[in-house]
Amino acid sequence: TGAMVSNIAMVLRNITSKKQLDNFKMIDGINLYGILAIVGLFYLTPAAFIMEGPALWSVGWTKAVATVGLPKMIELFVGSGVFYHLYNQVSHQ
């Protein structure tokens, strides 16, 4: 259910941001996406540390690296980042 809520929130964010784009003619879609991503980073990073705590992040990272190895972990991060960026590039055009 967490993934479904995340997907719905993403779609609603994209719809809302496109509607708001009509009010700001000087900002194109990809720049709006960039602004939203940066603002989201600043809002959600502290919230994640408060909710889960840095110790839990460390344990999770150590377990993940032990399970799949560091090269595979980096490959997964880069791959998900590239596909996330490409999706948003297309959806905000």
Short mmCIF file of C-alpha atoms in Angstrom, two decimals:
data_model
loop_
_atom_site.label_atom_id
_atom_site.label_comp_id
_atom_site.label_asym_id
_atom_site.label_seq_id
_atom_site.Cartn_x
_atom_site.Cartn_y
_atom_site.Cartn_z
CA THR A 1 0.00 0.00 0.00
CA GLY A 2 2.92 2.38 0.61
CA ALA A 3 4.00 2.17 -3.03
CA MET A 4 0.47 2.79 -4.24
CA VAL A 5 0.13 5.88 -2.04
CA SER A 6 3.49 7.09 -3.34
CA ASN A 7 2.39 6.62 -6.96
CA ILE A 8 -0.88 8.46 -6.36
CA ALA A 9 0.96 11.31 -4.62
CA MET A 10 3.38 11.57 -7.57
CA VAL A 11 0.56 11.74 -10.10
CA LEU A 12 -1.27 14.37 -8.05
CA ARG A 13 1.96 16.37 -7.74
CA ASN A 14 2.45 16.27 -11.50
CA ILE A 15 -1.14 17.32 -12.21
CA THR A 16 -1.01 20.14 -9.68
CA SER A 17 2.35 21.39 -10.91
CA LYS A 18 1.14 21.43 -14.52
CA LYS A 19 -1.92 23.45 -13.49
CA GLN A 20 0.31 25.87 -11.59
CA LEU A 21 2.54 26.18 -14.64
CA ASP A 22 -0.26 28.16 -16.32
CA ASN A 23 0.22 30.88 -13.67
CA PHE A 24 4.00 31.10 -14.27
CA LYS A 25 4.63 31.49 -17.98
CA MET A 26 8.34 32.25 -17.43
CA ILE A 27 9.01 28.78 -15.96
CA ASP A 28 8.92 25.81 -18.32
CA GLY A 29 8.02 22.27 -17.28
CA ILE A 30 11.48 20.87 -16.67
CA ASN A 31 12.51 23.88 -14.55
CA LEU A 32 9.35 23.47 -12.49
CA TYR A 33 10.27 19.80 -11.98
CA GLY A 34 13.74 20.86 -10.84
CA ILE A 35 12.32 23.33 -8.34
CA LEU A 36 9.87 20.75 -7.01
CA ALA A 37 12.63 18.15 -6.63
CA ILE A 38 14.91 20.54 -4.72
CA VAL A 39 12.11 21.77 -2.44
CA GLY A 40 11.04 18.17 -1.82
CA LEU A 41 14.61 17.23 -0.92
CA PHE A 42 14.82 20.04 1.65
CA TYR A 43 11.46 19.15 3.18
CA LEU A 44 11.70 15.37 3.21
CA THR A 45 15.32 14.75 4.22
CA PRO A 46 14.93 16.23 7.73
CA ALA A 47 11.56 14.50 8.09
CA ALA A 48 13.11 11.14 7.16
CA PHE A 49 15.90 11.57 9.71
CA ILE A 50 13.45 12.59 12.41
CA MET A 51 11.02 9.74 11.69
CA GLU A 52 13.58 6.96 11.20
CA GLY A 53 16.72 8.28 12.81
CA PRO A 54 20.24 8.18 11.37
CA ALA A 55 21.02 4.90 13.15
CA LEU A 56 18.27 3.09 11.25
CA TRP A 57 19.57 4.48 7.94
CA SER A 58 23.03 3.16 8.76
CA VAL A 59 21.70 -0.29 9.61
CA GLY A 60 19.61 -0.39 6.42
CA TRP A 61 22.54 0.68 4.23
CA THR A 62 24.85 -1.91 5.81
CA LYS A 63 22.27 -4.69 5.34
CA ALA A 64 21.63 -3.73 1.72
CA VAL A 65 25.33 -3.62 0.84
CA ALA A 66 25.89 -6.94 2.60
CA THR A 67 23.01 -8.49 0.65
CA VAL A 68 23.78 -7.32 -2.91
CA GLY A 69 27.28 -5.84 -2.70
CA LEU A 70 28.40 -2.23 -3.13
CA PRO A 71 28.79 -2.25 -6.96
CA LYS A 72 25.27 -3.62 -7.44
CA MET A 73 23.91 -1.13 -4.90
CA ILE A 74 25.47 1.79 -6.78
CA GLU A 75 24.15 0.37 -10.08
CA LEU A 76 20.63 0.22 -8.62
CA PHE A 77 20.82 3.79 -7.30
CA VAL A 78 22.13 5.18 -10.58
CA GLY A 79 19.60 3.21 -12.63
CA SER A 80 16.64 4.30 -10.54
CA GLY A 81 17.85 7.91 -10.60
CA VAL A 82 18.22 7.91 -14.39
CA PHE A 83 14.79 6.38 -14.99
CA TYR A 84 13.16 8.69 -12.42
CA HIS A 85 14.72 11.70 -14.15
CA LEU A 86 13.70 10.49 -17.62
CA TYR A 87 10.12 9.90 -16.48
CA ASN A 88 9.88 13.40 -15.04
CA GLN A 89 11.56 14.88 -18.11
CA VAL A 90 8.84 13.39 -20.31
CA SER A 91 5.92 14.10 -17.97
CA HIS A 92 6.83 17.77 -17.50
CA GLN A 93 7.28 18.63 -21.18
#
